[in-house]
Amino acid sequence: MESRRIEESIFKALMILSLTLVVGSLIFVVGIILWRGLPVLNIDMITKTGEGGYLLGKGGGILNAIVGSIYLAAGGTIIAFFLSIGIAFYLQKEYSGGSRLSRLTRFSLDILWGTPSIVYGVFGYVVLMYFHMRASLIGGIIVIALLEIPIMTRAMEEVLRMVPVELKETSYSLGATRFETTMKVVGKQALPGLLTGVLIAFGRGIGDAASILFTAGYTDRIPGSLFDAVGSLPLAIFFQLSNPSPQVQEKAYAAALILLIIVLAISLTTRLLARKYTRFIIK
């Protein structure tokens, strides 16, 4: 009995320690960004584009990087969503029947999920070179989409798998087709979780630098077409921190703060939408 109490105390202490490390790390990172970024952040940074050398310390702002990041992440997430939702539904037992192809698909997605983002960037660069194309917005969007597909698909698959079988069977017994059951029963039941999966993938896409380093390029201008180079916040942060000037490095923290605010705003919006659609869930 005494040994059981000791084990419980040890595991409780480990859980508290783990929680403290995770929450403490988050508070530390956010605190550093706020401490270093707030004094530098000003209205010009978010309303002006770079004046031909902003990353080297010249005037202007990073509006081009803000807009570029939203273009890249939004475009990649939209493409990834339409591909991932179909794959996620196919991987359900009533569609694939647990076939060899479904098992191979899951295995491939797991490998792609663990693949470093720089590999996606190199792959995109090789493809662009093969077609004699330069770094551009469309190149970055495609690579971001490839990066997000395994994340979004696996998240969606798990959410769809959690939908009670009884709901599907009840729908079928009432004469609904498989398509109607998927759209009107399974889709509504899993909607909050699907939104969360999209958010996770979007956060990964908007914050990734390695995958777009060779495919999207960087420019001080807002892209006018899909074939123009595009700036992004992760690369702006990377280039500014690589600069030996302390004044330029300080601007990197302001850019990181802007990126943090964007991700937080998207997260809060998604949570509000998920809470709104939770009323469709049958508990």
PDB file of C-alpha atoms in Angstrom:
ATOM      1  CA  MET A   1       0.000   0.000   0.000  1.00  0.00           C
ATOM      2  CA  GLU A   2       2.829   2.344   0.868  1.00  0.00           C
ATOM      3  CA  SER A   3       4.638   1.576  -2.397  1.00  0.00           C
ATOM      4  CA  ARG A   4       1.463   2.382  -4.343  1.00  0.00           C
ATOM      5  CA  ARG A   5       1.257   5.811  -2.680  1.00  0.00           C
ATOM      6  CA  ILE A   6       4.901   6.446  -3.538  1.00  0.00           C
ATOM      7  CA  GLU A   7       4.299   5.499  -7.186  1.00  0.00           C
ATOM      8  CA  GLU A   8       1.263   7.774  -7.370  1.00  0.00           C
ATOM      9  CA  SER A   9       3.239  10.643  -5.849  1.00  0.00           C
ATOM     10  CA  ILE A  10       6.084  10.119  -8.327  1.00  0.00           C
ATOM     11  CA  PHE A  11       3.771  10.034 -11.349  1.00  0.00           C
ATOM     12  CA  LYS A  12       1.868  13.078 -10.078  1.00  0.00           C
ATOM     13  CA  ALA A  13       5.143  14.955  -9.653  1.00  0.00           C
ATOM     14  CA  LEU A  14       6.217  13.958 -13.188  1.00  0.00           C
ATOM     15  CA  MET A  15       2.902  15.157 -14.630  1.00  0.00           C
ATOM     16  CA  ILE A  16       3.173  18.497 -12.809  1.00  0.00           C
ATOM     17  CA  LEU A  17       6.791  18.842 -13.963  1.00  0.00           C
ATOM     18  CA  SER A  18       5.834  18.093 -17.576  1.00  0.00           C
ATOM     19  CA  LEU A  19       2.966  20.583 -17.449  1.00  0.00           C
ATOM     20  CA  THR A  20       5.235  23.219 -15.939  1.00  0.00           C
ATOM     21  CA  LEU A  21       7.874  22.690 -18.636  1.00  0.00           C
ATOM     22  CA  VAL A  22       5.367  22.940 -21.473  1.00  0.00           C
ATOM     23  CA  VAL A  23       3.492  25.964 -20.125  1.00  0.00           C
ATOM     24  CA  GLY A  24       6.708  27.574 -18.930  1.00  0.00           C
ATOM     25  CA  SER A  25       8.323  27.170 -22.361  1.00  0.00           C
ATOM     26  CA  LEU A  26       5.294  28.768 -24.029  1.00  0.00           C
ATOM     27  CA  ILE A  27       5.289  31.684 -21.588  1.00  0.00           C
ATOM     28  CA  PHE A  28       9.050  32.127 -22.017  1.00  0.00           C
ATOM     29  CA  VAL A  29       8.926  32.183 -25.832  1.00  0.00           C
ATOM     30  CA  VAL A  30       5.920  34.509 -25.976  1.00  0.00           C
ATOM     31  CA  GLY A  31       7.459  36.713 -23.282  1.00  0.00           C
ATOM     32  CA  ILE A  32      10.733  37.082 -25.187  1.00  0.00           C
ATOM     33  CA  ILE A  33       8.884  37.956 -28.397  1.00  0.00           C
ATOM     34  CA  LEU A  34       6.751  40.544 -26.597  1.00  0.00           C
ATOM     35  CA  TRP A  35       9.699  42.000 -24.702  1.00  0.00           C
ATOM     36  CA  ARG A  36      11.896  42.364 -27.773  1.00  0.00           C
ATOM     37  CA  GLY A  37       9.191  42.962 -30.381  1.00  0.00           C
ATOM     38  CA  LEU A  38       6.769  45.451 -28.821  1.00  0.00           C
ATOM     39  CA  PRO A  39       9.254  48.356 -28.505  1.00  0.00           C
ATOM     40  CA  VAL A  40      10.170  48.023 -32.189  1.00  0.00           C
ATOM     41  CA  LEU A  41       6.699  47.404 -33.607  1.00  0.00           C
ATOM     42  CA  ASN A  42       5.128  50.471 -35.216  1.00  0.00           C
ATOM     43  CA  ILE A  43       2.414  51.313 -37.696  1.00  0.00           C
ATOM     44  CA  ASP A  44       4.875  51.658 -40.586  1.00  0.00           C
ATOM     45  CA  MET A  45       5.915  48.017 -40.229  1.00  0.00           C
ATOM     46  CA  ILE A  46       2.423  46.754 -40.971  1.00  0.00           C
ATOM     47  CA  THR A  47       1.291  49.396 -43.476  1.00  0.00           C
ATOM     48  CA  LYS A  48       4.361  49.841 -45.696  1.00  0.00           C
ATOM     49  CA  THR A  49       6.421  47.577 -47.906  1.00  0.00           C
ATOM     50  CA  GLY A  50      10.211  47.506 -47.838  1.00  0.00           C
ATOM     51  CA  GLU A  51      12.012  50.380 -49.507  1.00  0.00           C
ATOM     52  CA  GLY A  52      14.535  48.368 -51.496  1.00  0.00           C
ATOM     53  CA  GLY A  53      16.625  46.868 -48.739  1.00  0.00           C
ATOM     54  CA  TYR A  54      14.434  46.804 -45.647  1.00  0.00           C
ATOM     55  CA  LEU A  55      16.035  43.560 -44.487  1.00  0.00           C
ATOM     56  CA  LEU A  56      19.399  45.329 -44.599  1.00  0.00           C
ATOM     57  CA  GLY A  57      18.250  48.137 -42.316  1.00  0.00           C
ATOM     58  CA  LYS A  58      16.625  50.583 -44.719  1.00  0.00           C
ATOM     59  CA  GLY A  59      13.183  52.145 -44.276  1.00  0.00           C
ATOM     60  CA  GLY A  60       9.740  50.773 -44.936  1.00  0.00           C
ATOM     61  CA  GLY A  61       7.901  47.837 -43.435  1.00  0.00           C
ATOM     62  CA  ILE A  62       6.981  44.210 -43.932  1.00  0.00           C
ATOM     63  CA  LEU A  63       3.461  44.524 -45.335  1.00  0.00           C
ATOM     64  CA  ASN A  64       4.720  42.513 -48.298  1.00  0.00           C
ATOM     65  CA  ALA A  65       5.765  39.675 -45.980  1.00  0.00           C
ATOM     66  CA  ILE A  66       2.460  39.767 -44.068  1.00  0.00           C
ATOM     67  CA  VAL A  67       0.373  39.632 -47.246  1.00  0.00           C
ATOM     68  CA  GLY A  68       2.719  37.046 -48.767  1.00  0.00           C
ATOM     69  CA  SER A  69       2.457  34.737 -45.759  1.00  0.00           C
ATOM     70  CA  ILE A  70      -1.336  34.916 -45.844  1.00  0.00           C
ATOM     71  CA  TYR A  71      -1.340  34.234 -49.599  1.00  0.00           C
ATOM     72  CA  LEU A  72       0.977  31.240 -49.211  1.00  0.00           C
ATOM     73  CA  ALA A  73      -0.716  29.684 -46.185  1.00  0.00           C
ATOM     74  CA  ALA A  74      -4.285  30.345 -47.370  1.00  0.00           C
ATOM     75  CA  GLY A  75      -3.619  29.063 -50.880  1.00  0.00           C
ATOM     76  CA  GLY A  76      -1.784  25.980 -49.639  1.00  0.00           C
ATOM     77  CA  THR A  77      -4.447  25.244 -47.027  1.00  0.00           C
ATOM     78  CA  ILE A  78      -7.299  25.495 -49.541  1.00  0.00           C
ATOM     79  CA  ILE A  79      -5.602  23.060 -51.928  1.00  0.00           C
ATOM     80  CA  ALA A  80      -4.636  20.723 -49.091  1.00  0.00           C
ATOM     81  CA  PHE A  81      -8.179  20.786 -47.692  1.00  0.00           C
ATOM     82  CA  PHE A  82      -9.899  19.629 -50.873  1.00  0.00           C
ATOM     83  CA  LEU A  83      -7.344  16.847 -51.338  1.00  0.00           C
ATOM     84  CA  SER A  84      -7.180  15.826 -47.676  1.00  0.00           C
ATOM     85  CA  ILE A  85     -10.929  15.641 -47.044  1.00  0.00           C
ATOM     86  CA  GLY A  86     -11.362  13.154 -49.881  1.00  0.00           C
ATOM     87  CA  ILE A  87      -8.447  11.013 -48.729  1.00  0.00           C
ATOM     88  CA  ALA A  88      -9.646  11.108 -45.111  1.00  0.00           C
ATOM     89  CA  PHE A  89     -13.123   9.888 -46.080  1.00  0.00           C
ATOM     90  CA  TYR A  90     -11.669   7.193 -48.324  1.00  0.00           C
ATOM     91  CA  LEU A  91      -9.558   5.859 -45.449  1.00  0.00           C
ATOM     92  CA  GLN A  92     -12.703   5.171 -43.434  1.00  0.00           C
ATOM     93  CA  LYS A  93     -13.615   1.500 -43.271  1.00  0.00           C
ATOM     94  CA  GLU A  94     -16.958   1.861 -45.068  1.00  0.00           C
ATOM     95  CA  TYR A  95     -15.188   3.288 -48.119  1.00  0.00           C
ATOM     96  CA  SER A  96     -11.852   1.480 -48.306  1.00  0.00           C
ATOM     97  CA  GLY A  97     -12.872  -1.675 -46.469  1.00  0.00           C
ATOM     98  CA  GLY A  98      -9.421  -1.823 -44.867  1.00  0.00           C
ATOM     99  CA  SER A  99      -7.823  -2.535 -48.240  1.00  0.00           C
ATOM    100  CA  ARG A 100      -4.116  -2.818 -48.903  1.00  0.00           C
ATOM    101  CA  LEU A 101      -4.230   0.547 -50.684  1.00  0.00           C
ATOM    102  CA  SER A 102      -5.649   2.247 -47.582  1.00  0.00           C
ATOM    103  CA  ARG A 103      -2.900   0.764 -45.405  1.00  0.00           C
ATOM    104  CA  LEU A 104      -0.277   1.884 -47.917  1.00  0.00           C
ATOM    105  CA  THR A 105      -1.815   5.359 -47.981  1.00  0.00           C
ATOM    106  CA  ARG A 106      -1.647   5.666 -44.184  1.00  0.00           C
ATOM    107  CA  PHE A 107       1.952   4.468 -44.196  1.00  0.00           C
ATOM    108  CA  SER A 108       2.870   7.001 -46.894  1.00  0.00           C
ATOM    109  CA  LEU A 109       1.149   9.834 -45.018  1.00  0.00           C
ATOM    110  CA  ASP A 110       3.014   8.957 -41.824  1.00  0.00           C
ATOM    111  CA  ILE A 111       6.325   9.072 -43.712  1.00  0.00           C
ATOM    112  CA  LEU A 112       5.441  12.394 -45.349  1.00  0.00           C
ATOM    113  CA  TRP A 113       4.404  13.835 -41.972  1.00  0.00           C
ATOM    114  CA  GLY A 114       7.832  13.084 -40.569  1.00  0.00           C
ATOM    115  CA  THR A 115       9.717  14.343 -43.620  1.00  0.00           C
ATOM    116  CA  PRO A 116      11.709  17.546 -42.910  1.00  0.00           C
ATOM    117  CA  SER A 117      10.224  20.590 -44.609  1.00  0.00           C
ATOM    118  CA  ILE A 118      13.530  21.384 -46.318  1.00  0.00           C
ATOM    119  CA  VAL A 119      13.047  18.182 -48.337  1.00  0.00           C
ATOM    120  CA  TYR A 120       9.744  19.556 -49.640  1.00  0.00           C
ATOM    121  CA  GLY A 121      11.543  22.771 -50.524  1.00  0.00           C
ATOM    122  CA  VAL A 122      14.296  20.976 -52.434  1.00  0.00           C
ATOM    123  CA  PHE A 123      11.711  18.844 -54.239  1.00  0.00           C
ATOM    124  CA  GLY A 124       9.781  21.960 -55.247  1.00  0.00           C
ATOM    125  CA  TYR A 125      12.989  23.632 -56.403  1.00  0.00           C
ATOM    126  CA  VAL A 126      13.912  20.649 -58.595  1.00  0.00           C
ATOM    127  CA  VAL A 127      10.446  20.664 -60.157  1.00  0.00           C
ATOM    128  CA  LEU A 128      10.623  24.409 -60.808  1.00  0.00           C
ATOM    129  CA  MET A 129      14.032  24.007 -62.458  1.00  0.00           C
ATOM    130  CA  TYR A 130      12.749  21.140 -64.600  1.00  0.00           C
ATOM    131  CA  PHE A 131       9.961  23.326 -65.988  1.00  0.00           C
ATOM    132  CA  HIS A 132      12.314  26.325 -66.279  1.00  0.00           C
ATOM    133  CA  MET A 133      10.322  28.326 -63.756  1.00  0.00           C
ATOM    134  CA  ARG A 134      11.593  30.737 -61.129  1.00  0.00           C
ATOM    135  CA  ALA A 135      10.632  30.988 -57.478  1.00  0.00           C
ATOM    136  CA  SER A 136       7.075  32.272 -57.295  1.00  0.00           C
ATOM    137  CA  LEU A 137       3.857  32.470 -55.305  1.00  0.00           C
ATOM    138  CA  ILE A 138       2.362  29.432 -57.058  1.00  0.00           C
ATOM    139  CA  GLY A 139       5.511  27.400 -56.366  1.00  0.00           C
ATOM    140  CA  GLY A 140       5.321  28.256 -52.669  1.00  0.00           C
ATOM    141  CA  ILE A 141       1.590  27.499 -52.496  1.00  0.00           C
ATOM    142  CA  ILE A 142       2.045  24.050 -54.041  1.00  0.00           C
ATOM    143  CA  VAL A 143       4.879  23.147 -51.674  1.00  0.00           C
ATOM    144  CA  ILE A 144       2.910  24.396 -48.648  1.00  0.00           C
ATOM    145  CA  ALA A 145      -0.042  22.287 -49.811  1.00  0.00           C
ATOM    146  CA  LEU A 146       2.181  19.195 -50.060  1.00  0.00           C
ATOM    147  CA  LEU A 147       3.524  19.949 -46.585  1.00  0.00           C
ATOM    148  CA  GLU A 148       0.034  20.287 -45.103  1.00  0.00           C
ATOM    149  CA  ILE A 149      -1.675  17.316 -46.772  1.00  0.00           C
ATOM    150  CA  PRO A 150      -0.305  14.560 -44.472  1.00  0.00           C
ATOM    151  CA  ILE A 151      -0.939  16.676 -41.358  1.00  0.00           C
ATOM    152  CA  MET A 152      -4.476  17.601 -42.342  1.00  0.00           C
ATOM    153  CA  THR A 153      -5.402  14.161 -43.661  1.00  0.00           C
ATOM    154  CA  ARG A 154      -4.285  12.234 -40.591  1.00  0.00           C
ATOM    155  CA  ALA A 155      -5.999  14.718 -38.273  1.00  0.00           C
ATOM    156  CA  MET A 156      -9.235  14.503 -40.262  1.00  0.00           C
ATOM    157  CA  GLU A 157      -9.083  10.724 -40.443  1.00  0.00           C
ATOM    158  CA  GLU A 158      -8.867  10.408 -36.666  1.00  0.00           C
ATOM    159  CA  VAL A 159     -11.784  12.806 -36.202  1.00  0.00           C
ATOM    160  CA  LEU A 160     -13.955  10.929 -38.696  1.00  0.00           C
ATOM    161  CA  ARG A 161     -13.070   7.614 -37.087  1.00  0.00           C
ATOM    162  CA  MET A 162     -14.408   8.899 -33.750  1.00  0.00           C
ATOM    163  CA  VAL A 163     -17.924   9.402 -35.149  1.00  0.00           C
ATOM    164  CA  PRO A 164     -20.105   6.733 -33.464  1.00  0.00           C
ATOM    165  CA  VAL A 165     -20.931   3.777 -35.710  1.00  0.00           C
ATOM    166  CA  GLU A 166     -24.480   3.800 -34.316  1.00  0.00           C
ATOM    167  CA  LEU A 167     -25.143   7.165 -35.993  1.00  0.00           C
ATOM    168  CA  LYS A 168     -24.122   5.823 -39.386  1.00  0.00           C
ATOM    169  CA  GLU A 169     -26.145   2.640 -38.959  1.00  0.00           C
ATOM    170  CA  THR A 170     -29.203   4.650 -37.898  1.00  0.00           C
ATOM    171  CA  SER A 171     -28.834   6.841 -40.978  1.00  0.00           C
ATOM    172  CA  TYR A 172     -28.581   3.819 -43.258  1.00  0.00           C
ATOM    173  CA  SER A 173     -31.594   2.197 -41.601  1.00  0.00           C
ATOM    174  CA  LEU A 174     -33.662   5.313 -42.402  1.00  0.00           C
ATOM    175  CA  GLY A 175     -32.874   4.885 -46.071  1.00  0.00           C
ATOM    176  CA  ALA A 176     -30.067   7.421 -46.444  1.00  0.00           C
ATOM    177  CA  THR A 177     -27.399   6.702 -49.019  1.00  0.00           C
ATOM    178  CA  ARG A 178     -23.723   6.517 -48.157  1.00  0.00           C
ATOM    179  CA  PHE A 179     -23.159   9.968 -49.664  1.00  0.00           C
ATOM    180  CA  GLU A 180     -26.050  11.474 -47.691  1.00  0.00           C
ATOM    181  CA  THR A 181     -24.784   9.849 -44.490  1.00  0.00           C
ATOM    182  CA  THR A 182     -21.305  11.194 -45.126  1.00  0.00           C
ATOM    183  CA  MET A 183     -22.411  14.763 -45.816  1.00  0.00           C
ATOM    184  CA  LYS A 184     -25.358  15.200 -43.441  1.00  0.00           C
ATOM    185  CA  VAL A 185     -24.417  12.972 -40.503  1.00  0.00           C
ATOM    186  CA  VAL A 186     -20.687  12.256 -40.402  1.00  0.00           C
ATOM    187  CA  GLY A 187     -19.692  15.687 -41.735  1.00  0.00           C
ATOM    188  CA  LYS A 188     -21.754  17.628 -39.187  1.00  0.00           C
ATOM    189  CA  GLN A 189     -20.691  15.365 -36.337  1.00  0.00           C
ATOM    190  CA  ALA A 190     -16.997  15.779 -37.168  1.00  0.00           C
ATOM    191  CA  LEU A 191     -17.076  19.451 -38.230  1.00  0.00           C
ATOM    192  CA  PRO A 192     -15.427  20.954 -35.096  1.00  0.00           C
ATOM    193  CA  GLY A 193     -12.602  18.424 -35.293  1.00  0.00           C
ATOM    194  CA  LEU A 194     -12.180  18.996 -39.030  1.00  0.00           C
ATOM    195  CA  LEU A 195     -11.805  22.735 -38.406  1.00  0.00           C
ATOM    196  CA  THR A 196      -9.144  21.978 -35.811  1.00  0.00           C
ATOM    197  CA  GLY A 197      -7.262  19.833 -38.318  1.00  0.00           C
ATOM    198  CA  VAL A 198      -7.347  22.665 -40.844  1.00  0.00           C
ATOM    199  CA  LEU A 199      -6.043  25.083 -38.195  1.00  0.00           C
ATOM    200  CA  ILE A 200      -3.147  22.805 -37.265  1.00  0.00           C
ATOM    201  CA  ALA A 201      -2.115  22.533 -40.913  1.00  0.00           C
ATOM    202  CA  PHE A 202      -2.534  26.287 -41.499  1.00  0.00           C
ATOM    203  CA  GLY A 203      -0.331  27.059 -38.495  1.00  0.00           C
ATOM    204  CA  ARG A 204       2.346  24.746 -39.822  1.00  0.00           C
ATOM    205  CA  GLY A 205       2.135  26.281 -43.281  1.00  0.00           C
ATOM    206  CA  ILE A 206       2.260  29.954 -42.288  1.00  0.00           C
ATOM    207  CA  GLY A 207       5.187  29.426 -39.937  1.00  0.00           C
ATOM    208  CA  ASP A 208       7.405  27.280 -42.148  1.00  0.00           C
ATOM    209  CA  ALA A 209      10.468  28.823 -43.754  1.00  0.00           C
ATOM    210  CA  ALA A 210      12.510  25.922 -45.123  1.00  0.00           C
ATOM    211  CA  SER A 211       9.890  24.703 -47.588  1.00  0.00           C
ATOM    212  CA  ILE A 212       9.511  28.096 -49.304  1.00  0.00           C
ATOM    213  CA  LEU A 213      13.139  29.175 -49.159  1.00  0.00           C
ATOM    214  CA  PHE A 214      13.810  27.838 -52.672  1.00  0.00           C
ATOM    215  CA  THR A 215      10.295  27.926 -54.113  1.00  0.00           C
ATOM    216  CA  ALA A 216       8.715  31.270 -53.167  1.00  0.00           C
ATOM    217  CA  GLY A 217      11.809  33.485 -53.081  1.00  0.00           C
ATOM    218  CA  TYR A 218      11.603  36.882 -51.399  1.00  0.00           C
ATOM    219  CA  THR A 219      10.739  40.365 -52.579  1.00  0.00           C
ATOM    220  CA  ASP A 220       9.919  43.758 -51.070  1.00  0.00           C
ATOM    221  CA  ARG A 221       6.822  44.006 -53.263  1.00  0.00           C
ATOM    222  CA  ILE A 222       3.369  42.483 -52.942  1.00  0.00           C
ATOM    223  CA  PRO A 223       2.985  39.885 -55.723  1.00  0.00           C
ATOM    224  CA  GLY A 224       0.801  40.943 -58.621  1.00  0.00           C
ATOM    225  CA  SER A 225       0.337  37.438 -60.010  1.00  0.00           C
ATOM    226  CA  LEU A 226       0.853  33.787 -59.098  1.00  0.00           C
ATOM    227  CA  PHE A 227       4.145  33.765 -60.983  1.00  0.00           C
ATOM    228  CA  ASP A 228       5.797  36.614 -59.062  1.00  0.00           C
ATOM    229  CA  ALA A 229       8.198  36.075 -56.184  1.00  0.00           C
ATOM    230  CA  VAL A 230       6.619  36.611 -52.769  1.00  0.00           C
ATOM    231  CA  GLY A 231       7.841  37.718 -49.355  1.00  0.00           C
ATOM    232  CA  SER A 232       6.934  35.856 -46.161  1.00  0.00           C
ATOM    233  CA  LEU A 233       7.227  36.468 -42.431  1.00  0.00           C
ATOM    234  CA  PRO A 234       9.308  33.345 -41.642  1.00  0.00           C
ATOM    235  CA  LEU A 235      11.927  34.305 -44.245  1.00  0.00           C
ATOM    236  CA  ALA A 236      11.840  37.949 -43.134  1.00  0.00           C
ATOM    237  CA  ILE A 237      12.590  36.795 -39.584  1.00  0.00           C
ATOM    238  CA  PHE A 238      15.353  34.482 -40.829  1.00  0.00           C
ATOM    239  CA  PHE A 239      17.048  37.141 -42.968  1.00  0.00           C
ATOM    240  CA  GLN A 240      16.825  39.810 -40.268  1.00  0.00           C
ATOM    241  CA  LEU A 241      18.264  37.591 -37.543  1.00  0.00           C
ATOM    242  CA  SER A 242      21.095  36.664 -39.930  1.00  0.00           C
ATOM    243  CA  ASN A 243      22.017  40.331 -40.254  1.00  0.00           C
ATOM    244  CA  PRO A 244      24.920  41.401 -37.970  1.00  0.00           C
ATOM    245  CA  SER A 245      23.239  44.734 -37.179  1.00  0.00           C
ATOM    246  CA  PRO A 246      21.445  44.732 -33.777  1.00  0.00           C
ATOM    247  CA  GLN A 247      18.899  47.260 -35.096  1.00  0.00           C
ATOM    248  CA  VAL A 248      17.897  44.921 -37.919  1.00  0.00           C
ATOM    249  CA  GLN A 249      17.783  41.935 -35.572  1.00  0.00           C
ATOM    250  CA  GLU A 250      15.342  43.769 -33.302  1.00  0.00           C
ATOM    251  CA  LYS A 251      12.932  44.089 -36.232  1.00  0.00           C
ATOM    252  CA  ALA A 252      12.922  40.301 -36.516  1.00  0.00           C
ATOM    253  CA  TYR A 253      11.227  40.068 -33.118  1.00  0.00           C
ATOM    254  CA  ALA A 254       8.561  42.519 -34.267  1.00  0.00           C
ATOM    255  CA  ALA A 255       7.976  40.338 -37.348  1.00  0.00           C
ATOM    256  CA  ALA A 256       7.753  37.285 -35.083  1.00  0.00           C
ATOM    257  CA  LEU A 257       5.194  39.118 -32.947  1.00  0.00           C
ATOM    258  CA  ILE A 258       3.075  39.868 -36.019  1.00  0.00           C
ATOM    259  CA  LEU A 259       3.242  36.205 -37.054  1.00  0.00           C
ATOM    260  CA  LEU A 260       2.242  35.170 -33.538  1.00  0.00           C
ATOM    261  CA  ILE A 261      -0.749  37.546 -33.605  1.00  0.00           C
ATOM    262  CA  ILE A 262      -1.918  36.168 -36.971  1.00  0.00           C
ATOM    263  CA  VAL A 263      -1.732  32.561 -35.773  1.00  0.00           C
ATOM    264  CA  LEU A 264      -3.494  33.494 -32.522  1.00  0.00           C
ATOM    265  CA  ALA A 265      -6.280  35.305 -34.412  1.00  0.00           C
ATOM    266  CA  ILE A 266      -6.821  32.308 -36.699  1.00  0.00           C
ATOM    267  CA  SER A 267      -6.820  29.991 -33.690  1.00  0.00           C
ATOM    268  CA  LEU A 268      -9.410  32.027 -31.798  1.00  0.00           C
ATOM    269  CA  THR A 269     -11.610  32.335 -34.890  1.00  0.00           C
ATOM    270  CA  THR A 270     -11.501  28.590 -35.470  1.00  0.00           C
ATOM    271  CA  ARG A 271     -12.325  27.860 -31.830  1.00  0.00           C
ATOM    272  CA  LEU A 272     -15.328  30.179 -32.006  1.00  0.00           C
ATOM    273  CA  LEU A 273     -16.535  28.490 -35.188  1.00  0.00           C
ATOM    274  CA  ALA A 274     -15.951  25.045 -33.666  1.00  0.00           C
ATOM    275  CA  ARG A 275     -17.955  26.043 -30.589  1.00  0.00           C
ATOM    276  CA  LYS A 276     -20.731  27.333 -32.835  1.00  0.00           C
ATOM    277  CA  TYR A 277     -20.984  24.056 -34.735  1.00  0.00           C
ATOM    278  CA  THR A 278     -20.637  21.886 -31.635  1.00  0.00           C
ATOM    279  CA  ARG A 279     -24.414  22.056 -31.291  1.00  0.00           C
ATOM    280  CA  PHE A 280     -24.659  19.638 -34.219  1.00  0.00           C
ATOM    281  CA  ILE A 281     -22.776  16.972 -32.289  1.00  0.00           C
ATOM    282  CA  ILE A 282     -24.877  14.170 -30.852  1.00  0.00           C
ATOM    283  CA  LYS A 283     -23.418  13.195 -27.503  1.00  0.00           C
TER     284      LYS A 283
END
